[in-house]
Amino acid sequence: MHHAILGAGGVGGFIAICLSHIGEDVTLVVRPETLASHPAKIELESPYGNWSANVAWNASVPACDVLWLSMKATQLDSALQPITNVDSIRAVVPLLNGLDHLQVLRTKFGIDRVIPATIAGEFERVSVGHFVHRTKFAVLNLSGRSRELLQPIADRLRALGVTCNFIDGEPTLMWSKLAFLGPIALTTTAFDRTVGEVVADPVSWRQLEGAVREAAAAAHAEGAKVDAAKVLANFKNGPPGMRSSMQKDVENGRPPELDAIGGAIVRAAHRHGLTAPTIEELMNAVSRRLR
């Protein structure tokens, strides 16, 4: 199949190299003014192996079987605006953080073309065409209704080491990541600490625990199956040196996905008459770091 990837950051580079490595046809889409600076061969450093791949680059989204969206949520509107060949795109797989992007994409591409999905792991673009996968895990979760189209791809990605799951039930699919990502992104950024440092300190741990429970309550109200105790256990057992992308964005002066991640949880809580005071407090702390 032909895959186009819009968003050539850490996630986009990881997906591009993995797909190319299993024999898929890959085109990375970038802004026209940067097109000439991108190399034909891209490289990945990963616990799964150090790989390189030849990919095509394009300044616009081509006709394709799958369009993977891997930009920041803050970049979505501007990235979608130039796309006019909607009918030449068979399926759209967004790997964005948060929830609100799904309705935006369904308005643009139609309900049937959009395949909800999430990805978990620490991915980073360290230079143009050079990507690093820092965690020992990469988890790609896909809507169960995409099995017919993407099962062969998922099987071959699993052979590389990528965990691929098909999940029935959109709320559980999306909230399984958001209830994990939101609290840890906000806490690591508010305290400017690694995951291990957040877990080790009683003050930041209490904030993380409160944020997880608030996110899980919102998730349950939205119809998702999320276990707060398991989420918290994952933090204790996970890689202690892991840092969130929100944390890196703030450090490097880039706009963080504060509304897409934290705001989505707060809005969901309010929709069901719930509150999320810990998450709002952490969002305010991150906002203060931006001033």
mmCIF file of C-alpha atoms in Angstrom:
data_model
loop_
_atom_site.group_PDB
_atom_site.id
_atom_site.type_symbol
_atom_site.label_atom_id
_atom_site.label_comp_id
_atom_site.label_asym_id
_atom_site.label_seq_id
_atom_site.Cartn_x
_atom_site.Cartn_y
_atom_site.Cartn_z
ATOM 1 C CA MET A 1 0.000 0.000 0.000
ATOM 2 C CA HIS A 2 0.998 3.622 -0.410
ATOM 3 C CA HIS A 3 1.277 5.525 2.850
ATOM 4 C CA ALA A 4 1.548 9.307 3.167
ATOM 5 C CA ILE A 5 2.704 10.765 6.476
ATOM 6 C CA LEU A 6 1.877 14.369 7.303
ATOM 7 C CA GLY A 7 4.066 15.489 10.192
ATOM 8 C CA ALA A 8 7.756 14.605 9.997
ATOM 9 C CA GLY A 9 8.563 14.864 13.692
ATOM 10 C CA GLY A 10 9.468 12.035 16.047
ATOM 11 C CA VAL A 11 6.269 10.028 15.629
ATOM 12 C CA GLY A 12 6.072 10.571 11.873
ATOM 13 C CA GLY A 13 9.682 9.556 11.370
ATOM 14 C CA PHE A 14 9.233 6.422 13.462
ATOM 15 C CA ILE A 15 6.136 5.371 11.521
ATOM 16 C CA ALA A 16 7.807 6.163 8.188
ATOM 17 C CA ILE A 17 10.874 4.030 8.859
ATOM 18 C CA CYS A 18 8.893 1.133 10.312
ATOM 19 C CA LEU A 19 6.529 1.068 7.337
ATOM 20 C CA SER A 20 9.394 1.307 4.873
ATOM 21 C CA HIS A 21 11.270 -1.427 6.745
ATOM 22 C CA ILE A 22 8.355 -3.846 6.229
ATOM 23 C CA GLY A 23 8.232 -3.066 2.512
ATOM 24 C CA GLU A 24 5.528 -0.418 2.308
ATOM 25 C CA ASP A 25 5.634 2.570 -0.063
ATOM 26 C CA VAL A 26 6.089 5.752 2.032
ATOM 27 C CA THR A 27 5.872 9.472 1.234
ATOM 28 C CA LEU A 28 6.618 12.080 3.895
ATOM 29 C CA VAL A 29 4.785 15.365 3.405
ATOM 30 C CA VAL A 30 6.484 18.588 4.520
ATOM 31 C CA ARG A 31 6.126 22.318 3.946
ATOM 32 C CA PRO A 32 7.180 23.428 0.428
ATOM 33 C CA GLU A 33 9.892 25.761 1.732
ATOM 34 C CA THR A 34 11.620 22.898 3.575
ATOM 35 C CA LEU A 35 11.330 20.254 0.857
ATOM 36 C CA ALA A 36 14.853 20.655 -0.540
ATOM 37 C CA SER A 37 16.475 20.210 2.881
ATOM 38 C CA HIS A 38 15.178 16.674 3.485
ATOM 39 C CA PRO A 39 17.416 13.702 2.618
ATOM 40 C CA ALA A 40 16.209 10.732 0.588
ATOM 41 C CA LYS A 41 17.467 8.362 3.299
ATOM 42 C CA ILE A 42 16.187 8.744 6.850
ATOM 43 C CA GLU A 43 17.584 7.065 9.969
ATOM 44 C CA LEU A 44 16.157 5.692 13.203
ATOM 45 C CA GLU A 45 17.885 4.759 16.462
ATOM 46 C CA SER A 46 15.656 2.409 18.446
ATOM 47 C CA PRO A 47 15.812 -0.472 20.920
ATOM 48 C CA TYR A 48 14.309 -2.464 18.028
ATOM 49 C CA GLY A 49 17.352 -1.743 15.866
ATOM 50 C CA ASN A 50 19.141 1.064 14.064
ATOM 51 C CA TRP A 51 17.555 1.310 10.645
ATOM 52 C CA SER A 52 17.644 3.525 7.594
ATOM 53 C CA ALA A 53 15.072 3.804 4.848
ATOM 54 C CA ASN A 54 14.643 5.493 1.502
ATOM 55 C CA VAL A 55 11.441 7.520 1.384
ATOM 56 C CA ALA A 56 9.850 9.994 -0.982
ATOM 57 C CA TRP A 57 9.227 13.579 0.082
ATOM 58 C CA ASN A 58 6.416 15.750 -1.198
ATOM 59 C CA ALA A 59 5.105 19.244 -0.547
ATOM 60 C CA SER A 60 1.469 18.134 -0.758
ATOM 61 C CA VAL A 61 -0.525 15.077 0.231
ATOM 62 C CA PRO A 62 -0.601 12.607 -2.668
ATOM 63 C CA ALA A 63 -3.265 10.063 -3.509
ATOM 64 C CA CYS A 64 -2.708 7.254 -1.019
ATOM 65 C CA ASP A 65 -4.207 4.254 0.721
ATOM 66 C CA VAL A 66 -3.449 5.555 4.215
ATOM 67 C CA LEU A 67 -2.739 9.104 5.342
ATOM 68 C CA TRP A 68 -1.068 9.072 8.760
ATOM 69 C CA LEU A 69 -1.336 12.346 10.672
ATOM 70 C CA SER A 70 1.442 12.850 13.208
ATOM 71 C CA MET A 71 1.690 16.599 13.705
ATOM 72 C CA LYS A 72 1.061 18.407 16.987
ATOM 73 C CA ALA A 73 -2.558 19.174 17.731
ATOM 74 C CA THR A 74 -1.648 22.864 17.617
ATOM 75 C CA GLN A 75 -0.639 22.433 13.949
ATOM 76 C CA LEU A 76 -3.673 20.478 12.743
ATOM 77 C CA ASP A 77 -5.787 23.258 11.243
ATOM 78 C CA SER A 78 -2.978 24.766 9.195
ATOM 79 C CA ALA A 79 -1.832 21.310 8.023
ATOM 80 C CA LEU A 80 -5.314 20.337 6.806
ATOM 81 C CA GLN A 81 -6.094 23.545 4.956
ATOM 82 C CA PRO A 82 -4.089 22.769 1.755
ATOM 83 C CA ILE A 83 -5.556 19.253 1.363
ATOM 84 C CA THR A 84 -8.114 19.343 -1.462
ATOM 85 C CA ASN A 85 -7.821 15.792 -2.856
ATOM 86 C CA VAL A 86 -9.962 14.220 -0.137
ATOM 87 C CA ASP A 87 -11.498 11.617 -2.450
ATOM 88 C CA SER A 88 -8.065 10.254 -3.418
ATOM 89 C CA ILE A 89 -7.284 9.311 0.195
ATOM 90 C CA ARG A 90 -8.655 5.920 1.205
ATOM 91 C CA ALA A 91 -8.185 6.149 4.985
ATOM 92 C CA VAL A 92 -6.901 8.656 7.526
ATOM 93 C CA VAL A 93 -5.136 7.475 10.698
ATOM 94 C CA PRO A 94 -4.545 10.322 13.181
ATOM 95 C CA LEU A 95 -1.897 9.819 15.859
ATOM 96 C CA LEU A 96 -2.556 13.140 17.566
ATOM 97 C CA ASN A 97 -2.924 13.664 21.283
ATOM 98 C CA GLY A 98 -6.297 14.478 22.786
ATOM 99 C CA LEU A 99 -9.845 13.952 21.520
ATOM 100 C CA ASP A 100 -11.072 17.022 19.681
ATOM 101 C CA HIS A 101 -9.194 16.332 16.443
ATOM 102 C CA LEU A 102 -11.489 13.426 15.557
ATOM 103 C CA GLN A 103 -14.505 15.632 14.889
ATOM 104 C CA VAL A 104 -12.357 18.060 12.886
ATOM 105 C CA LEU A 105 -11.108 15.205 10.707
ATOM 106 C CA ARG A 106 -14.550 13.672 10.242
ATOM 107 C CA THR A 107 -15.812 17.020 9.033
ATOM 108 C CA LYS A 108 -12.944 17.200 6.527
ATOM 109 C CA PHE A 109 -12.723 13.595 5.313
ATOM 110 C CA GLY A 110 -16.042 12.015 6.281
ATOM 111 C CA ILE A 111 -16.826 9.642 9.124
ATOM 112 C CA ASP A 112 -15.928 6.390 7.345
ATOM 113 C CA ARG A 113 -12.428 7.447 6.252
ATOM 114 C CA VAL A 114 -11.186 8.415 9.724
ATOM 115 C CA ILE A 115 -9.657 5.565 11.756
ATOM 116 C CA PRO A 116 -9.147 6.596 15.408
ATOM 117 C CA ALA A 117 -5.740 5.548 16.702
ATOM 118 C CA THR A 118 -3.141 6.327 19.355
ATOM 119 C CA ILE A 119 0.570 5.738 19.740
ATOM 120 C CA ALA A 120 2.601 5.562 22.947
ATOM 121 C CA GLY A 121 6.365 5.802 23.380
ATOM 122 C CA GLU A 122 9.073 8.450 23.419
ATOM 123 C CA PHE A 123 9.965 9.530 19.888
ATOM 124 C CA GLU A 124 12.066 12.497 18.854
ATOM 125 C CA ARG A 125 13.484 14.073 15.732
ATOM 126 C CA VAL A 126 17.049 15.043 16.628
ATOM 127 C CA SER A 127 17.866 16.502 13.202
ATOM 128 C CA VAL A 128 16.384 16.550 9.715
ATOM 129 C CA GLY A 129 15.901 12.923 8.682
ATOM 130 C CA HIS A 130 17.336 11.516 11.949
ATOM 131 C CA PHE A 131 14.928 10.104 14.533
ATOM 132 C CA VAL A 132 15.330 8.477 17.949
ATOM 133 C CA HIS A 133 12.936 6.069 19.668
ATOM 134 C CA ARG A 134 14.015 6.243 23.330
ATOM 135 C CA THR A 135 11.667 3.845 25.114
ATOM 136 C CA LYS A 136 11.808 0.060 24.997
ATOM 137 C CA PHE A 137 8.170 0.052 23.937
ATOM 138 C CA ALA A 138 6.080 1.483 21.126
ATOM 139 C CA VAL A 139 2.350 0.807 21.307
ATOM 140 C CA LEU A 140 0.082 1.457 18.334
ATOM 141 C CA ASN A 141 -3.619 1.097 19.103
ATOM 142 C CA LEU A 142 -6.089 1.143 16.212
ATOM 143 C CA SER A 143 -9.853 1.178 15.953
ATOM 144 C CA GLY A 144 -11.212 -2.338 15.654
ATOM 145 C CA ARG A 145 -13.116 -1.429 12.510
ATOM 146 C CA SER A 146 -9.786 -1.047 10.654
ATOM 147 C CA ARG A 147 -8.855 -4.728 10.980
ATOM 148 C CA GLU A 148 -9.632 -5.594 7.373
ATOM 149 C CA LEU A 149 -7.466 -2.771 6.022
ATOM 150 C CA LEU A 150 -4.611 -2.692 8.517
ATOM 151 C CA GLN A 151 -4.318 -6.226 9.934
ATOM 152 C CA PRO A 152 -1.526 -7.212 7.497
ATOM 153 C CA ILE A 153 0.376 -4.029 8.359
ATOM 154 C CA ALA A 154 -0.086 -4.617 12.099
ATOM 155 C CA ASP A 155 1.166 -8.204 11.827
ATOM 156 C CA ARG A 156 4.380 -7.102 10.135
ATOM 157 C CA LEU A 157 4.907 -4.224 12.574
ATOM 158 C CA ARG A 158 4.588 -6.697 15.435
ATOM 159 C CA ALA A 159 7.432 -8.681 13.900
ATOM 160 C CA LEU A 160 9.615 -5.576 14.315
ATOM 161 C CA GLY A 161 8.722 -5.300 18.010
ATOM 162 C CA VAL A 162 5.916 -2.741 17.821
ATOM 163 C CA THR A 163 2.908 -3.636 19.964
ATOM 164 C CA CYS A 164 -0.199 -3.323 17.783
ATOM 165 C CA ASN A 165 -3.702 -3.697 19.167
ATOM 166 C CA PHE A 166 -7.128 -3.392 17.609
ATOM 167 C CA ILE A 167 -9.547 -1.959 20.148
ATOM 168 C CA ASP A 168 -13.315 -2.062 19.816
ATOM 169 C CA GLY A 169 -14.980 0.930 21.400
ATOM 170 C CA GLU A 170 -13.725 4.415 20.570
ATOM 171 C CA PRO A 171 -13.973 5.838 24.117
ATOM 172 C CA THR A 172 -11.753 3.092 25.533
ATOM 173 C CA LEU A 173 -9.296 3.410 22.641
ATOM 174 C CA MET A 174 -8.861 7.157 23.026
ATOM 175 C CA TRP A 175 -9.086 7.456 26.808
ATOM 176 C CA SER A 176 -6.656 4.600 27.435
ATOM 177 C CA LYS A 177 -3.959 6.955 26.205
ATOM 178 C CA LEU A 178 -5.362 10.280 27.388
ATOM 179 C CA ALA A 179 -5.837 9.113 30.997
ATOM 180 C CA PHE A 180 -2.171 8.061 30.969
ATOM 181 C CA LEU A 181 -0.674 10.867 28.906
ATOM 182 C CA GLY A 182 -2.550 13.824 30.348
ATOM 183 C CA PRO A 183 -1.521 13.385 33.982
ATOM 184 C CA ILE A 184 2.107 12.511 33.261
ATOM 185 C CA ALA A 185 2.577 15.223 30.615
ATOM 186 C CA LEU A 186 1.143 17.873 32.921
ATOM 187 C CA THR A 187 3.028 16.689 36.009
ATOM 188 C CA THR A 188 6.444 16.268 34.366
ATOM 189 C CA THR A 189 6.061 19.690 32.760
ATOM 190 C CA ALA A 190 4.706 21.517 35.802
ATOM 191 C CA PHE A 191 7.489 20.158 38.016
ATOM 192 C CA ASP A 192 10.109 19.961 35.225
ATOM 193 C CA ARG A 193 11.033 16.406 36.232
ATOM 194 C CA THR A 194 11.410 13.018 34.602
ATOM 195 C CA VAL A 195 8.767 10.361 35.205
ATOM 196 C CA GLY A 196 11.003 8.688 37.799
ATOM 197 C CA GLU A 197 11.547 11.953 39.654
ATOM 198 C CA VAL A 198 7.803 12.662 39.690
ATOM 199 C CA VAL A 199 7.080 9.205 41.085
ATOM 200 C CA ALA A 200 9.823 9.440 43.732
ATOM 201 C CA ASP A 201 8.754 12.769 45.232
ATOM 202 C CA PRO A 202 5.700 12.625 47.534
ATOM 203 C CA VAL A 203 4.407 16.053 46.477
ATOM 204 C CA SER A 204 4.517 15.473 42.718
ATOM 205 C CA TRP A 205 3.297 11.880 43.163
ATOM 206 C CA ARG A 206 0.165 13.133 44.970
ATOM 207 C CA GLN A 207 -0.470 15.519 42.095
ATOM 208 C CA LEU A 208 0.003 12.745 39.561
ATOM 209 C CA GLU A 209 -2.260 10.397 41.490
ATOM 210 C CA GLY A 210 -4.985 13.019 41.764
ATOM 211 C CA ALA A 211 -4.762 13.836 38.057
ATOM 212 C CA VAL A 212 -5.030 10.158 37.091
ATOM 213 C CA ARG A 213 -8.106 9.643 39.224
ATOM 214 C CA GLU A 214 -9.764 12.749 37.761
ATOM 215 C CA ALA A 215 -8.951 11.623 34.217
ATOM 216 C CA ALA A 216 -10.232 8.104 34.911
ATOM 217 C CA ALA A 217 -13.482 9.498 36.306
ATOM 218 C CA ALA A 218 -13.982 11.570 33.149
ATOM 219 C CA ALA A 219 -13.142 8.535 31.036
ATOM 220 C CA HIS A 220 -15.706 6.367 32.832
ATOM 221 C CA ALA A 221 -18.336 9.059 32.348
ATOM 222 C CA GLU A 222 -17.527 9.030 28.610
ATOM 223 C CA GLY A 223 -18.071 5.258 28.479
ATOM 224 C CA ALA A 224 -14.404 4.181 28.503
ATOM 225 C CA LYS A 225 -12.883 1.308 30.425
ATOM 226 C CA VAL A 226 -9.892 2.795 32.251
ATOM 227 C CA ASP A 227 -8.367 1.436 35.470
ATOM 228 C CA ALA A 228 -6.716 4.224 37.480
ATOM 229 C CA ALA A 229 -4.771 1.753 39.625
ATOM 230 C CA LYS A 230 -3.214 0.148 36.537
ATOM 231 C CA VAL A 231 -2.300 3.535 35.097
ATOM 232 C CA LEU A 232 -0.526 4.494 38.314
ATOM 233 C CA ALA A 233 1.256 1.123 38.450
ATOM 234 C CA ASN A 234 2.535 1.715 34.914
ATOM 235 C CA PHE A 235 4.194 4.933 36.067
ATOM 236 C CA LYS A 236 5.931 3.149 38.923
ATOM 237 C CA ASN A 237 7.111 0.341 36.669
ATOM 238 C CA GLY A 238 7.899 2.411 33.587
ATOM 239 C CA PRO A 239 11.193 3.913 32.374
ATOM 240 C CA PRO A 240 12.236 6.421 35.084
ATOM 241 C CA GLY A 241 14.185 8.643 32.692
ATOM 242 C CA MET A 242 11.257 9.206 30.326
ATOM 243 C CA ARG A 243 10.309 12.813 29.598
ATOM 244 C CA SER A 244 7.061 13.994 28.064
ATOM 245 C CA SER A 245 6.806 15.763 24.718
ATOM 246 C CA MET A 246 4.965 18.609 26.467
ATOM 247 C CA GLN A 247 7.944 19.024 28.772
ATOM 248 C CA LYS A 248 10.310 19.174 25.791
ATOM 249 C CA ASP A 249 8.090 21.659 23.970
ATOM 250 C CA VAL A 250 8.100 24.041 26.929
ATOM 251 C CA GLU A 251 11.868 23.715 27.360
ATOM 252 C CA ASN A 252 12.419 24.526 23.691
ATOM 253 C CA GLY A 253 9.989 27.424 23.489
ATOM 254 C CA ARG A 254 7.408 25.585 21.381
ATOM 255 C CA PRO A 255 3.662 25.899 22.066
ATOM 256 C CA PRO A 256 2.644 22.929 24.230
ATOM 257 C CA GLU A 257 -0.499 20.884 23.595
ATOM 258 C CA LEU A 258 -1.961 22.149 26.826
ATOM 259 C CA ASP A 259 -5.540 22.549 25.612
ATOM 260 C CA ALA A 260 -5.548 19.397 23.462
ATOM 261 C CA ILE A 261 -4.383 17.254 26.387
ATOM 262 C CA GLY A 262 -5.361 18.873 29.678
ATOM 263 C CA GLY A 263 -8.226 20.888 28.262
ATOM 264 C CA ALA A 264 -9.812 17.794 26.705
ATOM 265 C CA ILE A 265 -9.940 16.083 30.098
ATOM 266 C CA VAL A 266 -11.395 19.124 31.863
ATOM 267 C CA ARG A 267 -14.051 19.627 29.192
ATOM 268 C CA ALA A 268 -15.050 15.977 29.368
ATOM 269 C CA ALA A 269 -15.330 16.182 33.160
ATOM 270 C CA HIS A 270 -17.525 19.282 32.924
ATOM 271 C CA ARG A 271 -19.770 17.620 30.326
ATOM 272 C CA HIS A 272 -20.727 15.088 32.982
ATOM 273 C CA GLY A 273 -20.954 17.391 35.980
ATOM 274 C CA LEU A 274 -17.517 16.391 37.304
ATOM 275 C CA THR A 275 -14.558 18.521 38.328
ATOM 276 C CA ALA A 276 -10.841 18.148 37.668
ATOM 277 C CA PRO A 277 -9.162 20.550 40.113
ATOM 278 C CA THR A 278 -5.774 18.806 40.122
ATOM 279 C CA ILE A 279 -5.561 18.834 36.334
ATOM 280 C CA GLU A 280 -6.584 22.495 36.231
ATOM 281 C CA GLU A 281 -3.957 23.314 38.869
ATOM 282 C CA LEU A 282 -1.267 21.540 36.832
ATOM 283 C CA MET A 283 -2.381 23.334 33.655
ATOM 284 C CA ASN A 284 -2.034 26.653 35.459
ATOM 285 C CA ALA A 285 1.446 25.674 36.637
ATOM 286 C CA VAL A 286 2.475 24.844 33.055
ATOM 287 C CA SER A 287 1.012 28.152 31.858
ATOM 288 C CA ARG A 288 3.114 30.016 34.418
ATOM 289 C CA ARG A 289 6.245 28.383 32.979
ATOM 290 C CA LEU A 290 5.361 29.856 29.582
ATOM 291 C CA ARG A 291 5.429 33.469 30.765
#
